[in-house]
XYZ file of C-alpha atoms in Angstrom:
532
model
C 0.187 -0.436 -0.240
C 2.946 2.388 0.849
C 4.825 1.701 -2.378
C 1.468 2.340 -4.361
C 0.303 5.702 -2.633
C 4.181 6.594 -3.394
C 3.627 5.709 -6.910
C 0.722 7.286 -7.192
C 1.691 10.508 -5.630
C 4.484 10.466 -8.070
C 2.627 9.984 -10.834
C 0.060 12.853 -10.158
C 2.688 15.499 -10.991
C 3.342 14.424 -13.905
C 1.817 15.700 -17.363
C 0.435 13.520 -20.410
C 3.746 13.032 -22.425
C 6.258 12.579 -19.383
C 3.524 9.612 -18.310
C 4.535 8.236 -21.861
C 7.966 8.733 -22.069
C 7.791 6.926 -18.610
C 6.092 4.503 -19.983
C 8.207 3.688 -22.601
C 10.972 3.916 -20.376
C 9.832 1.035 -17.944
C 9.059 -0.650 -20.619
C 12.303 -1.484 -21.946
C 14.953 -0.712 -18.977
C 12.211 -2.221 -16.370
C 13.005 0.432 -13.348
C 11.462 1.304 -10.136
C 9.327 4.392 -10.726
C 11.505 6.662 -8.705
C 14.171 5.702 -10.695
C 13.184 5.913 -14.074
C 11.053 9.609 -13.466
C 15.128 10.292 -11.855
C 16.810 9.505 -15.235
C 14.189 11.136 -17.105
C 14.174 14.175 -15.147
C 18.263 14.403 -15.891
C 17.752 14.146 -19.674
C 14.626 16.415 -19.835
C 12.325 13.717 -20.643
C 14.150 12.761 -23.636
C 13.817 8.747 -23.494
C 16.197 7.812 -26.322
C 18.731 9.733 -24.302
C 17.272 8.322 -21.058
C 17.764 4.974 -22.166
C 21.243 5.361 -23.546
C 22.346 6.646 -19.606
C 20.573 4.274 -18.051
C 22.129 1.782 -18.881
C 25.722 3.122 -19.320
C 27.907 1.425 -16.068
C 26.924 3.907 -12.989
C 25.106 5.858 -14.136
C 22.096 5.091 -12.182
C 23.891 5.024 -8.893
C 25.245 8.318 -9.439
C 22.430 9.777 -9.604
C 20.628 7.973 -6.691
C 23.515 9.193 -4.683
C 23.602 12.905 -6.131
C 20.161 12.772 -5.023
C 21.601 11.646 -1.094
C 24.280 13.619 -1.215
C 22.369 16.854 -1.968
C 19.665 16.427 -0.039
C 22.445 15.542 2.928
C 23.529 18.532 1.595
C 20.663 20.401 2.374
C 20.023 19.445 5.716
C 23.487 20.777 6.570
C 22.559 23.790 5.652
C 18.843 24.039 7.215
C 20.801 22.717 10.308
C 23.731 25.471 10.175
C 20.636 28.135 9.860
C 19.063 26.915 12.960
C 22.274 26.764 14.871
C 22.824 30.182 14.270
C 19.512 31.872 14.797
C 20.034 29.777 18.011
C 23.230 30.963 18.824
C 22.247 34.805 17.926
C 18.602 34.642 20.090
C 20.915 32.809 23.842
C 24.061 35.329 23.134
C 22.282 38.634 25.303
C 21.104 35.539 27.640
C 25.280 34.140 27.936
C 26.588 37.776 28.392
C 24.061 38.228 31.366
C 25.256 35.105 33.394
C 29.073 36.501 32.556
C 28.498 39.531 34.645
C 26.651 37.636 37.184
C 29.469 34.953 37.495
C 31.891 37.938 37.762
C 30.465 40.473 40.315
C 29.557 36.836 42.846
C 33.534 36.414 42.600
C 34.403 39.980 43.613
C 32.143 39.384 46.692
C 33.032 36.076 47.124
C 35.378 36.088 50.473
C 39.214 34.718 50.057
C 37.221 33.670 46.747
C 39.015 33.576 42.676
C 37.545 35.083 39.788
C 35.568 32.272 37.951
C 35.937 31.897 34.224
C 31.601 32.141 32.605
C 30.948 28.433 31.305
C 29.555 27.869 27.699
C 27.417 25.412 26.807
C 28.185 23.103 24.172
C 24.370 22.641 22.589
C 25.387 26.610 21.580
C 28.825 26.802 20.600
C 28.206 27.040 16.773
C 30.013 24.260 14.400
C 30.843 25.971 11.471
C 34.143 23.583 9.870
C 33.223 19.652 9.856
C 29.308 19.555 8.624
C 30.472 21.182 5.028
C 33.258 19.516 4.644
C 31.407 16.121 4.833
C 29.910 16.106 0.933
C 33.656 17.206 -0.437
C 34.777 13.336 0.098
C 32.020 12.011 -1.066
C 32.167 13.965 -4.515
C 35.602 13.091 -4.869
C 35.037 9.202 -4.030
C 32.219 9.593 -6.564
C 34.507 10.939 -9.444
C 37.651 8.388 -8.569
C 34.449 5.645 -8.624
C 33.459 6.896 -12.603
C 36.900 7.256 -13.861
C 37.396 3.998 -12.551
C 34.899 2.124 -14.447
C 35.050 4.245 -17.541
C 38.896 2.829 -17.549
C 37.578 -0.648 -17.014
C 35.366 -0.248 -19.880
C 37.726 0.837 -22.237
C 40.175 -2.453 -20.495
C 37.579 -4.422 -21.950
C 36.778 -2.695 -25.465
C 33.424 -1.657 -24.995
C 34.027 2.208 -25.916
C 35.181 1.755 -28.999
C 33.721 5.227 -30.265
C 37.257 7.431 -30.926
C 37.893 5.052 -34.163
C 34.663 3.758 -35.246
C 32.156 5.057 -33.139
C 29.422 2.801 -31.592
C 28.568 -0.506 -34.100
C 25.578 -0.883 -34.954
C 23.368 -3.560 -32.598
C 22.112 -5.851 -35.890
C 26.067 -5.423 -37.098
C 26.695 -7.372 -33.787
C 24.044 -9.652 -34.233
C 24.896 -10.614 -38.007
C 28.658 -10.831 -36.765
C 27.680 -12.971 -33.696
C 25.520 -15.390 -35.970
C 28.331 -15.647 -38.811
C 30.407 -16.721 -35.351
C 28.286 -19.228 -34.324
C 27.229 -20.762 -38.063
C 31.393 -20.669 -38.913
C 32.041 -22.879 -35.567
C 28.676 -24.470 -34.812
C 27.127 -25.227 -38.113
C 24.026 -23.580 -39.864
C 21.378 -25.016 -37.441
C 20.791 -22.652 -34.885
C 17.894 -20.718 -32.356
C 16.388 -17.719 -34.464
C 18.516 -15.301 -33.026
C 16.935 -11.246 -32.768
C 18.449 -8.699 -35.002
C 18.099 -5.261 -32.764
C 19.064 -4.210 -29.409
C 18.041 -5.349 -26.382
C 14.876 -2.847 -26.001
C 14.029 -3.879 -29.418
C 13.272 -7.164 -28.076
C 11.537 -5.604 -25.002
C 9.473 -3.818 -27.388
C 8.772 -7.196 -30.015
C 8.046 -9.227 -26.631
C 5.830 -7.013 -24.936
C 3.652 -6.206 -27.991
C 3.224 -9.686 -28.967
C 3.380 -11.290 -25.237
C 5.782 -13.512 -26.010
C 8.840 -14.673 -24.086
C 12.785 -13.332 -24.495
C 15.033 -15.899 -24.246
C 18.317 -13.417 -23.589
C 21.485 -15.104 -24.260
C 25.094 -13.674 -22.340
C 28.385 -14.910 -23.520
C 31.815 -14.430 -25.154
C 34.031 -16.487 -26.661
C 36.564 -16.178 -24.041
C 34.014 -17.531 -21.462
C 35.819 -20.955 -20.706
C 32.117 -22.492 -21.218
C 31.783 -20.465 -24.379
C 32.392 -23.812 -27.034
C 30.567 -26.614 -24.874
C 27.800 -23.273 -24.731
C 27.463 -23.101 -28.391
C 27.340 -26.648 -29.143
C 24.686 -26.899 -26.538
C 22.597 -24.032 -28.373
C 23.285 -25.685 -31.940
C 22.026 -29.057 -30.587
C 18.547 -30.268 -32.567
C 16.184 -29.674 -30.055
C 17.391 -27.113 -28.581
C 16.978 -25.231 -32.081
C 13.600 -27.420 -31.682
C 12.038 -25.825 -28.398
C 13.152 -21.887 -29.486
C 12.274 -21.791 -32.637
C 8.220 -21.860 -31.194
C 6.395 -18.451 -32.212
C 6.396 -17.720 -28.633
C 9.850 -17.021 -27.889
C 12.290 -14.290 -28.635
C 16.250 -15.204 -28.701
C 18.449 -12.785 -28.134
C 22.013 -13.076 -27.899
C 24.697 -10.561 -26.726
C 28.164 -10.325 -27.171
C 29.672 -9.206 -23.039
C 32.322 -7.194 -25.070
C 29.786 -4.992 -26.223
C 27.497 -2.371 -24.519
C 24.418 -3.277 -24.814
C 24.522 -6.833 -23.230
C 27.279 -5.757 -20.773
C 24.389 -3.700 -19.659
C 21.735 -6.834 -19.930
C 24.059 -8.207 -17.535
C 24.430 -5.697 -14.965
C 20.989 -5.033 -15.042
C 19.854 -8.990 -14.667
C 21.847 -9.990 -11.843
C 24.000 -11.949 -13.829
C 27.499 -13.318 -12.792
C 28.085 -16.880 -14.491
C 28.479 -16.480 -17.838
C 27.677 -17.967 -20.548
C 24.245 -17.340 -19.009
C 20.556 -18.459 -19.998
C 17.506 -16.668 -18.762
C 13.779 -15.867 -19.023
C 12.244 -12.574 -18.982
C 8.561 -12.241 -19.469
C 5.384 -10.045 -19.294
C 4.118 -9.028 -16.086
C 0.511 -8.275 -14.981
C 0.226 -4.644 -14.848
C -1.147 -2.879 -11.699
C -3.192 0.062 -11.400
C -1.825 3.752 -13.121
C 1.542 1.390 -14.266
C 2.274 0.169 -17.621
C 3.150 -3.240 -18.480
C 6.678 -4.269 -18.560
C 8.945 -7.453 -18.582
C 10.416 -9.043 -15.894
C 13.017 -11.532 -15.251
C 11.543 -14.568 -14.445
C 14.289 -17.622 -14.419
C 18.043 -18.076 -15.025
C 19.555 -20.774 -15.681
C 22.417 -22.247 -13.714
C 25.275 -23.915 -15.123
C 28.001 -26.238 -14.302
C 30.286 -28.582 -15.764
C 28.452 -30.242 -17.941
C 28.771 -31.726 -21.727
C 26.876 -30.197 -24.512
C 24.227 -33.111 -24.867
C 23.601 -32.676 -20.827
C 22.902 -28.702 -21.215
C 21.233 -28.938 -24.372
C 18.599 -30.965 -22.092
C 19.390 -28.806 -19.288
C 18.490 -25.776 -21.136
C 15.176 -27.505 -22.812
C 13.890 -28.667 -19.624
C 14.392 -25.203 -18.281
C 12.890 -23.165 -20.944
C 9.999 -25.640 -20.463
C 9.200 -25.697 -16.623
C 9.826 -21.840 -16.667
C 6.843 -21.277 -19.785
C 4.457 -24.130 -17.770
C 5.032 -22.749 -14.674
C 4.033 -19.327 -16.289
C 1.435 -20.489 -18.524
C -1.890 -19.872 -16.557
C -0.921 -16.381 -15.936
C 0.256 -15.453 -19.697
C -2.984 -16.449 -21.279
C -4.478 -14.559 -18.584
C -2.514 -11.440 -19.898
C -3.084 -13.062 -24.031
C -6.861 -12.690 -22.993
C -6.662 -9.057 -21.221
C -4.529 -8.225 -24.139
C -7.055 -9.559 -26.310
C -9.688 -7.336 -24.757
C -6.925 -4.738 -24.755
C -6.684 -4.659 -29.169
C -10.309 -5.852 -29.494
C -11.326 -2.568 -27.829
C -8.693 -0.582 -28.906
C -10.141 -2.349 -33.182
C -13.857 -1.268 -32.021
C -13.172 2.404 -30.654
C -11.012 2.531 -34.014
C -14.044 1.472 -35.886
C -16.502 3.390 -34.323
C -14.040 6.638 -34.612
C -13.519 5.827 -38.289
C -17.625 5.391 -38.621
C -17.622 8.506 -36.639
C -15.686 10.130 -38.918
C -17.250 8.717 -41.346
C -20.389 10.063 -40.949
C -18.987 12.984 -40.245
C -17.507 13.128 -43.766
C -20.980 12.167 -44.844
C -22.497 15.288 -43.518
C -20.210 17.878 -44.022
C -20.137 16.564 -47.978
C -23.772 17.259 -47.538
C -23.728 20.327 -45.693
C -21.422 21.210 -48.559
C -23.032 20.197 -51.652
C -26.219 22.109 -49.929
C -24.140 24.945 -49.930
C -23.155 24.586 -53.584
C -26.706 24.292 -54.670
C -27.971 27.057 -52.845
C -25.158 29.260 -54.398
C -26.068 27.819 -57.597
C -29.796 28.583 -56.957
C -28.839 32.340 -55.913
C -26.546 32.505 -59.041
C -29.017 31.283 -60.866
C -32.483 33.694 -59.663
C -29.519 36.787 -59.699
C -28.666 34.930 -63.216
C -32.332 35.365 -64.206
C -33.410 38.810 -62.595
C -30.699 40.712 -64.273
C -31.795 38.804 -67.778
C -35.273 40.069 -66.996
C -34.035 43.663 -65.956
C -31.841 43.356 -69.456
C -35.045 42.063 -71.741
C -37.159 45.304 -70.129
C -34.941 47.187 -71.032
C -34.327 45.984 -74.049
C -37.715 45.871 -74.728
C -38.778 49.450 -73.296
C -35.674 50.938 -75.270
C -37.166 49.080 -78.361
C -40.512 50.876 -77.386
C -39.345 54.176 -77.283
C -37.439 54.122 -80.120
C -40.586 52.296 -82.532
C -42.405 55.242 -80.990
C -40.071 57.543 -81.427
C -40.273 56.623 -85.549
C -43.762 56.437 -85.029
C -43.551 60.121 -84.204
C -40.798 61.240 -87.189
C -43.320 59.014 -89.936
C -46.452 60.481 -87.921
C -44.130 64.142 -88.342
C -42.904 63.296 -91.772
C -46.053 62.548 -92.954
C -47.823 65.927 -91.764
C -45.040 67.647 -93.296
C -45.616 65.662 -96.578
C -49.046 66.513 -96.520
C -48.465 70.300 -95.481
C -45.915 70.401 -98.888
C -48.723 68.761 -100.839
C -51.536 71.640 -100.359
C -48.320 74.313 -101.298
C -47.560 72.654 -104.375
C -51.298 72.941 -105.596
C -51.201 76.910 -104.294
C -47.883 77.040 -106.882
C -48.872 74.679 -109.539
C -51.613 77.228 -111.643
C -48.919 80.010 -111.403
C -46.911 77.381 -113.269
C -48.967 75.487 -115.623
C -49.418 79.179 -116.806
C -45.593 80.530 -117.361
C -44.902 80.135 -121.247
C -41.376 79.568 -120.421
C -41.751 76.103 -118.134
C -38.973 73.139 -117.859
C -40.275 69.725 -118.785
C -38.858 67.139 -116.596
C -39.492 63.535 -116.727
C -38.935 62.257 -113.322
C -37.927 58.491 -112.406
C -38.984 57.818 -108.941
C -37.892 55.515 -106.365
C -39.947 52.852 -107.249
C -39.506 53.035 -110.843
C -42.839 55.248 -111.290
C -42.019 58.289 -114.556
C -43.965 61.658 -114.116
C -43.884 64.387 -116.396
C -44.268 67.687 -114.927
C -44.039 71.199 -115.873
C -41.958 73.803 -113.770
C -41.025 77.520 -114.064
C -38.126 78.809 -115.400
C -37.731 80.799 -111.568
C -38.730 77.667 -109.520
C -35.872 76.249 -107.672
C -34.350 72.682 -107.151
C -36.452 72.663 -103.950
C -39.796 72.590 -105.654
C -38.491 69.598 -107.588
C -37.137 67.326 -104.559
C -40.599 68.306 -103.211
C -42.759 67.324 -105.804
C -40.698 64.381 -105.941
C -41.267 63.248 -102.266
C -45.092 64.228 -101.900
C -46.023 62.144 -104.418
C -47.498 59.100 -102.572
C -49.494 61.383 -100.441
C -50.398 63.209 -103.961
C -51.606 59.594 -105.378
C -53.536 59.036 -101.898
C -55.639 62.282 -102.439
C -56.375 61.864 -105.547
C -57.776 58.620 -104.556
C -59.485 59.365 -102.044
C -60.290 63.082 -102.013
C -59.465 63.038 -98.414
C -56.493 63.926 -95.956
C -55.769 61.806 -92.191
C -55.913 65.217 -91.030
C -59.174 66.137 -92.636
C -60.642 67.003 -96.154
C -59.877 70.289 -96.340
C -55.892 69.543 -97.618
C -55.204 73.507 -96.990
C -55.607 73.778 -93.627
C -52.796 71.108 -92.876
C -49.342 72.862 -92.197
C -46.318 71.887 -91.327
C -45.203 70.241 -87.958
C -43.149 72.852 -85.535
C -39.614 72.102 -84.957
C -39.734 69.437 -87.867
C -36.647 69.550 -90.116
C -37.085 67.195 -92.598
C -34.287 64.874 -94.032
C -34.617 63.880 -98.524
C -33.291 60.108 -98.921
C -32.681 60.232 -102.733
C -30.769 62.222 -105.056
C -31.798 63.889 -108.154
C -29.411 62.471 -110.770
C -29.162 63.286 -114.714
C -27.271 59.730 -116.399
C -26.458 61.582 -119.616
C -24.840 63.842 -118.643
C -23.428 62.426 -115.299
C -25.382 65.151 -112.790
C -26.245 65.244 -109.268
C -28.212 67.814 -108.135
C -27.810 68.554 -104.738
C -27.824 72.291 -104.967
C -31.258 72.571 -104.003
C -31.234 76.225 -103.347
C -30.080 76.792 -107.405
C -33.003 78.116 -110.083
C -34.008 75.224 -112.322
C -32.743 77.199 -115.375
C -29.159 78.111 -113.896
C -28.541 74.213 -112.860
C -30.555 72.754 -116.237
C -28.539 75.194 -118.212
C -25.158 74.061 -117.017
C -25.387 70.943 -117.957
C -26.488 71.831 -121.013
C -30.655 70.039 -120.268
C -32.487 73.024 -120.282
C -36.016 73.195 -120.973
C -36.099 69.588 -120.184
C -35.085 66.644 -118.992
C -34.763 63.436 -117.711
C -33.785 62.819 -113.850
C -33.615 60.279 -111.806
C -34.541 59.865 -107.629
C -31.536 57.534 -106.595
C -31.716 57.051 -103.008
C -28.600 57.834 -100.628
C -28.941 54.673 -98.471
C -29.343 50.932 -98.920
C -32.387 49.712 -98.419
C -32.906 47.520 -95.802
C -33.374 43.495 -96.192
């Protein structure tokens, strides 16, 4: 209960990312919770660096001792501070006691002056306790220097020349050496670090058979032949085992030996999953270690098979229970993943539906706006066409009224022209192909001929009906105010080719200039191309 309370108290102060780092670190190193937190905190919660430093020989012990030294130094400083306060508070009482002792010595008969006595508990001790930390630090540094020197002698730290070898390369070298000396039949060695093997074992709920040896050991040859024994190969090839082999001259294997407490080599240990407790992740623990003794390869092979079989049988029920729990967790995780996938799919469909509705609404608004704009445009065009039609109608009405007024004026002047003896006889061909022969007075202007041609349509209507759109009295019709008539034809003589465009000139002058007086043939040619 006390350990559980301590673990809960430690976990309460960690963030989610720190809990995740602690979980990964504990799975790999199998370290206790307080030490794991110290190591991670010393490396700013970098999991990879913390794992590497944890397997550095002496690092965890040095970290523990450093924390203890800091606690001791803190306690010493606090004690000195309290003693200093007590000494300063009791100084006045001590001085008064001294003065009292001196006065009583003077008054005593035949007595001598006594020196004041100071209490030993009130004497400050500043020179002894702080010095206790310095030897400890010096010893710690010497121990770390000795450990580093020992590691260099053993050949573990080979960084200066070629760097730290990759564990896969180390495993390949070990496997090649094993096959060269003991044959191609051997257990399937795991390619990777021990941390990788631990992760795979926790993920798949398997056992790790950890083989620690070195070819320099006395029993290395017997141990190698025992590992190559067919019974051992058949036993360790089962899917529930991960066989990790490490050479003790390498850092990972040396750290594994130190962590597992192995003292006799070659060594075989079995690591298995341990059931998770409340608030703590599932870890790997050392299940058993095979005790080796002087024996033959066959005997060692049988002992190894019996050892592994016995260990697995003893933990079979717990393993099945853990496997069931793992299966339940996997099923729950898959269910959550399916639910999340279904929720995300439903959310995506809803979002797609909303997007389609928004796009449909936007298209409908665009179509509505476009239809409204087209309607407005059509209305504007219709209004413009109506205005143009009304304007053309008004112009046509003014032109018609102007023609009737001109016809009335021509009727008044006809009597004078017919009575004149000196008159010009013109043969006029209109635009519609009709020919008219008419006599015009000598002093008539070309304007008079233009007006005569322009009024032929209304003159025919007057001659036929004898009535105008403005009444039966032709003389009462006047030209519309403000109207300026535009003639859409020109009077042309073909032989010779002459265009009579000066309407102010007299008829005599215009015809005489081209030798056509007193008779001529004039053609009314349109000034504009007729519209289809």
